[in-house]
Tab-separated table of C-alpha atoms and ligand atoms in Angstrom:
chain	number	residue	atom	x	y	z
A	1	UNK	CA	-26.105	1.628	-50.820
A	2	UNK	CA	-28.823	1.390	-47.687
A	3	UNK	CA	-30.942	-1.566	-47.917
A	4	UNK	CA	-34.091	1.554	-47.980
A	5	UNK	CA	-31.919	2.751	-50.959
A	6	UNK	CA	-32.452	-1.079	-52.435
A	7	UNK	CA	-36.192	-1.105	-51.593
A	8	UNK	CA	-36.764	2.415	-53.315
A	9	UNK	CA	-34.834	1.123	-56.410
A	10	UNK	CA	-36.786	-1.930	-56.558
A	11	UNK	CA	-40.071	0.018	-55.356
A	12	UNK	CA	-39.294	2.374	-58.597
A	13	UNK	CA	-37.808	-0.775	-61.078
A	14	UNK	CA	-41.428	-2.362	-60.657
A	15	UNK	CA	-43.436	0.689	-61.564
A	16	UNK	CA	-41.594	0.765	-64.618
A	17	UNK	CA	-42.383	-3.013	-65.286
A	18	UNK	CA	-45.892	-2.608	-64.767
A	19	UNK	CA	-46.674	0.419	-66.451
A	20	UNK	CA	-46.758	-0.830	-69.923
A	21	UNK	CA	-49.126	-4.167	-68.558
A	22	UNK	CA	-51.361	-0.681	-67.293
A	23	UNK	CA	-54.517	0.389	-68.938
A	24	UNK	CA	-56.924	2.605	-67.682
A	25	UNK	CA	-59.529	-0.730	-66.362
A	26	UNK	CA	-56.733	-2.110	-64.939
A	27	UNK	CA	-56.927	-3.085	-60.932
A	28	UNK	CA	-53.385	-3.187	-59.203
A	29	UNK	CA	-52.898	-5.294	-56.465
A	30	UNK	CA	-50.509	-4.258	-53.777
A	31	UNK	CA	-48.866	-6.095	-50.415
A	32	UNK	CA	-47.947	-5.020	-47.296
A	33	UNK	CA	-44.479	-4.258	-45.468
A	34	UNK	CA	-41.754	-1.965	-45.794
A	35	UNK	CA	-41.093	-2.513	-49.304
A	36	UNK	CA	-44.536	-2.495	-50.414
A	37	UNK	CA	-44.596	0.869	-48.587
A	38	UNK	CA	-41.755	2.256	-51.155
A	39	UNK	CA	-43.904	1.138	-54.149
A	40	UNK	CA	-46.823	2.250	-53.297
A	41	UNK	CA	-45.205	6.050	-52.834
A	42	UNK	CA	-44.043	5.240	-56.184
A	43	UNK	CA	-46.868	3.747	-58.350
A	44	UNK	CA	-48.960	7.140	-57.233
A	45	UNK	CA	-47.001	9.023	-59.477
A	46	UNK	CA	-48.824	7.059	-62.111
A	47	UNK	CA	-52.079	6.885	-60.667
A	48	UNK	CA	-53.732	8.025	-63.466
A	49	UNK	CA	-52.864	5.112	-65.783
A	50	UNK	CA	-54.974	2.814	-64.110
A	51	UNK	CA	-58.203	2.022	-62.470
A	52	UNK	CA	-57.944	1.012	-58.829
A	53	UNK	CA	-55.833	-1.075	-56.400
A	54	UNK	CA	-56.738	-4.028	-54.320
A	55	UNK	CA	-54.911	-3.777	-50.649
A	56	UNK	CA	-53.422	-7.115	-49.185
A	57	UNK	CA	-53.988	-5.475	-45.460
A	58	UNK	CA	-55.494	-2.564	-43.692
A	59	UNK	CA	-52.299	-0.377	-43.507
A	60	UNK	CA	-51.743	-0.857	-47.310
A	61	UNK	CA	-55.238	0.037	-47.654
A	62	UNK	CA	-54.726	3.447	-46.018
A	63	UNK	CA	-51.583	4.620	-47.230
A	64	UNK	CA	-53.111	3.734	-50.868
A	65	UNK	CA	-56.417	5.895	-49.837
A	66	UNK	CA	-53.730	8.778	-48.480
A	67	UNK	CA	-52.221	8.990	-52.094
A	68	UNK	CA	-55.493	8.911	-53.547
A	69	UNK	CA	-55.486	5.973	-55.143
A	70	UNK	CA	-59.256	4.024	-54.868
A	71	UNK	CA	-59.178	0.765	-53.463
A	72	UNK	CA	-61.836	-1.965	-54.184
A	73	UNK	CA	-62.843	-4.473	-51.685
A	74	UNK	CA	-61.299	-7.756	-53.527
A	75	UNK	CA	-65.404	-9.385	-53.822
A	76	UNK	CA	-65.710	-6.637	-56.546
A	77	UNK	CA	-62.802	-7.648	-58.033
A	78	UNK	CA	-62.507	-10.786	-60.819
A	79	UNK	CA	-59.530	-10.091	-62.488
A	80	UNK	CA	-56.178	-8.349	-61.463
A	81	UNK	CA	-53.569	-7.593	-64.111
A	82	UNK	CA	-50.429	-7.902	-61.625
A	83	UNK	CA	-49.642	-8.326	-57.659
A	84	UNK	CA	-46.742	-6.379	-56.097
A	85	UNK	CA	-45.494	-7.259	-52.946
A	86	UNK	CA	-42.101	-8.258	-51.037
A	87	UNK	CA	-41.060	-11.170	-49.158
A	88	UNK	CA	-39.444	-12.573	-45.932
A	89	UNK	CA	-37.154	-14.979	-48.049
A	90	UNK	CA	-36.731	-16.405	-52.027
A	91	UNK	CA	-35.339	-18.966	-53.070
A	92	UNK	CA	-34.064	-19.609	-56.379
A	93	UNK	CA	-37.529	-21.361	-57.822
A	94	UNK	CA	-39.271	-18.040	-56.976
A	95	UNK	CA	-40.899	-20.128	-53.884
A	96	UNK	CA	-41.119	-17.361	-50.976
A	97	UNK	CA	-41.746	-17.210	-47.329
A	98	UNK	CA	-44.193	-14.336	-46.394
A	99	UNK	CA	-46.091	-13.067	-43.674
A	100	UNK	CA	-43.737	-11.359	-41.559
A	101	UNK	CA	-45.931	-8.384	-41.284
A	102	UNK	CA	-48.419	-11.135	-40.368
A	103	UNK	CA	-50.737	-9.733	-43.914
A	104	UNK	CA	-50.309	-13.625	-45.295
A	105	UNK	CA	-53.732	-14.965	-45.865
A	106	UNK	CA	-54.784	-11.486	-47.592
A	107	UNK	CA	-51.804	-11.932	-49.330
A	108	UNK	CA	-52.214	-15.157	-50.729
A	109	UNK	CA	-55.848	-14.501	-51.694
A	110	UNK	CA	-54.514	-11.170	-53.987
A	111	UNK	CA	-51.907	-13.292	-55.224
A	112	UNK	CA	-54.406	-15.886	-56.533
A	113	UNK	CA	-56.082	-13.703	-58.263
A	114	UNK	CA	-53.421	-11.707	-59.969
A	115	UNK	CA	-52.241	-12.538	-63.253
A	116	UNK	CA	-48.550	-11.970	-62.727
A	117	UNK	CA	-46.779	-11.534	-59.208
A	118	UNK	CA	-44.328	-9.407	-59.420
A	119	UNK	CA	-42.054	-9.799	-55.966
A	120	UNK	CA	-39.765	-6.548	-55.213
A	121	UNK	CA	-36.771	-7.672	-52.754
A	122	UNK	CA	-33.453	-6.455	-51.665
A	123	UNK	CA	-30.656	-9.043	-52.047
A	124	UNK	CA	-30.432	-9.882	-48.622
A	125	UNK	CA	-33.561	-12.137	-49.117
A	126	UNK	CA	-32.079	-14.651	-51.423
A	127	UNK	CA	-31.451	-17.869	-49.768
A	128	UNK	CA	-30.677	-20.894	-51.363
A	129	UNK	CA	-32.611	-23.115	-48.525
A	130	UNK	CA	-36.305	-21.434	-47.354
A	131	UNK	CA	-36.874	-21.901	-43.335
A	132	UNK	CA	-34.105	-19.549	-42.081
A	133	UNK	CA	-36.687	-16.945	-41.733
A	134	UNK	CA	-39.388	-18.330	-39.412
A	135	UNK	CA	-42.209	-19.845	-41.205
A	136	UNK	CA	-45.709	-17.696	-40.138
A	137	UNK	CA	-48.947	-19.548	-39.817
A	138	UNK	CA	-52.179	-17.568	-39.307
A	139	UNK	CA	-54.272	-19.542	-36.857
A	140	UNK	CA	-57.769	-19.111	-35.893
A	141	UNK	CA	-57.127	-18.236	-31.550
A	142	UNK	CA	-59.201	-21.470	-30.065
A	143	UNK	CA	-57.213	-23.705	-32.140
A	144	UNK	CA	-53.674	-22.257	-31.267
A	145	UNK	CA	-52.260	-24.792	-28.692
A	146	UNK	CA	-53.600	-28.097	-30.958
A	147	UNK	CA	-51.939	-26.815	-34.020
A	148	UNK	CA	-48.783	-26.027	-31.950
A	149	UNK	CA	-48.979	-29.748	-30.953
A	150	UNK	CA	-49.591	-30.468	-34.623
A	151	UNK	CA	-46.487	-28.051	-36.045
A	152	UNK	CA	-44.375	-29.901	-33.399
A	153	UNK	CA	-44.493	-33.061	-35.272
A	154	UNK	CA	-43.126	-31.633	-38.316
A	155	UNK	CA	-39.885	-31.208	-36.508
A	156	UNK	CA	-39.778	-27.461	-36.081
A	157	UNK	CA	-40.108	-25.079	-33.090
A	158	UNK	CA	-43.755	-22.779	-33.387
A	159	UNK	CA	-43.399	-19.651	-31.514
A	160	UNK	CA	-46.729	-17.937	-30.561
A	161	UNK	CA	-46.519	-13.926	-31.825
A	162	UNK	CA	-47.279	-12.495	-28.495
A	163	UNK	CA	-49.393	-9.502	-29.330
A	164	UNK	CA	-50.082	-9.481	-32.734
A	165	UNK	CA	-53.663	-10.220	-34.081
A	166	UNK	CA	-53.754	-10.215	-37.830
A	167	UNK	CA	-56.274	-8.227	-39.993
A	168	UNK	CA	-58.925	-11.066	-39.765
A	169	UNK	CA	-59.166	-11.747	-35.979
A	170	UNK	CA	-56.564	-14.606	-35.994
A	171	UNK	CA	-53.079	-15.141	-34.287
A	172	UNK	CA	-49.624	-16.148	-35.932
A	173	UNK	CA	-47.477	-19.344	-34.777
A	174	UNK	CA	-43.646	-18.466	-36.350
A	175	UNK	CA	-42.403	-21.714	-36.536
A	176	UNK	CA	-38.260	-21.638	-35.596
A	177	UNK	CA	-35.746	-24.204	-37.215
A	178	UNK	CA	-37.186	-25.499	-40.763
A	179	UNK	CA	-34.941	-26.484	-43.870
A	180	UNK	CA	-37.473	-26.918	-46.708
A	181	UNK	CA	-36.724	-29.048	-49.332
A	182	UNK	CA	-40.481	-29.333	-50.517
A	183	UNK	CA	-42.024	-26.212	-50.179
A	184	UNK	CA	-45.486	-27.386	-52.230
A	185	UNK	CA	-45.518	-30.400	-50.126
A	186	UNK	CA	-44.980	-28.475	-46.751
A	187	UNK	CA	-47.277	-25.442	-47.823
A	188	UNK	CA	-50.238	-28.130	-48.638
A	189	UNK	CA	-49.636	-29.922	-45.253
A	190	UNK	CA	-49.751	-26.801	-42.787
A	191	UNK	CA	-52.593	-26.214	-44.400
A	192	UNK	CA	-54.771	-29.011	-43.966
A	193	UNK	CA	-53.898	-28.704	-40.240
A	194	UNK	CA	-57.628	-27.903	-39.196
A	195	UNK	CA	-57.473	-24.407	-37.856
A	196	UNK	CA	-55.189	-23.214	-39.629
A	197	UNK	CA	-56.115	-20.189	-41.890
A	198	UNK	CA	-52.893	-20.326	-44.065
A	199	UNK	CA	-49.038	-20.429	-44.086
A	200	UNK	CA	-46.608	-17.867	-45.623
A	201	UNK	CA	-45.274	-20.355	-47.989
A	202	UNK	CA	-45.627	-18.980	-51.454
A	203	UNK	CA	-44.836	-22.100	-53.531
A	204	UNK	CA	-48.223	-23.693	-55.082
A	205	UNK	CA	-48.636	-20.137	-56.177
A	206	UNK	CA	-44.747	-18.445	-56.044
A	207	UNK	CA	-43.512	-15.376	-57.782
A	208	UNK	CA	-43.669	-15.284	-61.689
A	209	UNK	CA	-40.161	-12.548	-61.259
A	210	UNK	CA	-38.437	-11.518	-58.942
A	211	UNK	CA	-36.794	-7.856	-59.145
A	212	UNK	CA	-34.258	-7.899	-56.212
A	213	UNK	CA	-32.603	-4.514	-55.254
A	214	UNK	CA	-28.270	-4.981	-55.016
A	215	UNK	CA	-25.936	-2.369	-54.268
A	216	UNK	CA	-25.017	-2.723	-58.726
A	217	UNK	CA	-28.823	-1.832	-59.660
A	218	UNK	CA	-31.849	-4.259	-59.895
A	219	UNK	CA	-31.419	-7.757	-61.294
A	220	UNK	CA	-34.811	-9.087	-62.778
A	221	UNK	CA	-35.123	-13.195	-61.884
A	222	UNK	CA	-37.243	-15.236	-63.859
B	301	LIG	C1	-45.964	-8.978	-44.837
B	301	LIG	C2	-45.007	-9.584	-45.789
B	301	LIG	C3	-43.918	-8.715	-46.332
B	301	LIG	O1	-43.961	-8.754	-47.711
B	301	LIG	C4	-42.603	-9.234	-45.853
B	301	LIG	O2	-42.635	-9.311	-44.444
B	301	LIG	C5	-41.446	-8.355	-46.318
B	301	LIG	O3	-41.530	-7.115	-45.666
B	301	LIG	P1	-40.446	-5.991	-45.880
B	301	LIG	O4	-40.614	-5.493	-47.269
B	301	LIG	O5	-40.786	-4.962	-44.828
B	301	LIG	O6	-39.084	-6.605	-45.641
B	301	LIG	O7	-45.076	-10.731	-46.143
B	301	LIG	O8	-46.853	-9.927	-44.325
């Protein structure tokens, strides 16, 4: 099996699992990335069931709008009845790292609103240790070389994202050589860097399951 043919499953495994949460009010809120991609194909086929979707980026928000799904601007939005979206890396608490399509802050402000997260994976993004996969941090630009000086203290290597500007204006610092052991900790620390916008740790707020794609079918973690 093709690690596409693990997304799909998964993509197709979380439809099912949120179609019975689904009533026609509902708002579905959706994340960004390759995987996201494959559910998103997937929960049009059941468009109908269910009110509108909230979009954790701008591409999201088109390939939603190209299915013909609505999408509400998240200030209209107070309650979400699930979140779908993938992840750079899980570990076995359902703590994740996100961002590598640099969508993290509009990812983390979906999540906080959703009721359940629902985090669709192939198996190649367990880990038992988070930090293999570098850490993003969105970072308003004047501030970038401070917080570098800041991240450096935290024993860890931040790489400026040459190129990439995220969906609100801001740049990403990747930071290289981590082994968290606290993710809350860590994830509350980046943050009160000032300038930074927010990191793609997922613990204060992780996944509540997990429905990893493996080459034997989809294993739900809870
Ligand atoms: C985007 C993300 C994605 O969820 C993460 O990068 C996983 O992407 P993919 O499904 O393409 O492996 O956090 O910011």
């Amino acid at each position: 099996m093709t690690q596409d043919e693990m997304k799909l499953a998964v993509a197709q495994a979380a439809v099912a699992y949120i179609q019975p949460k689904l009533s026609r009010d509902s708002i579905v809120g959706v994340g960004t990335g390759s995987t996201a991609n494959f559910f998103i194909d997937e929960l049009a086929k059941i468009k109908s069931l269910f009110e509108a979707a909230v979009a954790s980026s701008e591409a999201t928000a088109e390939r939603l709008r190209s299915h013909g799904i609505e999408v509400y601007d998240m200030n209209s939005v107070d309650q979400m009845e699930v979140y779908v979206d993938g992840a750079d890396e899980f570990d076995g608490r359902l703590n994740l790292i996100k961002g590598g399509g640099a969508a993290l802050t509009r990812e983390k402000i979906v999540a906080d609103v959703a009721k359940e997260f629902v985090c669709i994976v192939d198996e190649t993004k367990k880990v038992d240790l988070l930090g293999g996969f570098p850490l993003p941090v969105e970072v308003i630009p004047m501030a970038r070389s401070q917080v570098a000086r800041e991240l450096v203290k935290l024993d860890c290597m931040p790489v400026y994202r040459d190129g990439v500007v995220t969906d609100n204006g801001n740049v990403i610092l990747d930071l290289h050589g981590l082994e968290i052991e606290q993710p809350e900790a860590l994830e509350t620390q980046i943050n009160n860097i000032v300038g930074v916008v927010t990191n793609g740790l997922f613990a204060r707020r992780g996944a509540n399951v997990v429905l990893m794609g493996t080459p034997e079918g989809v294993e739900t973690l809870t």
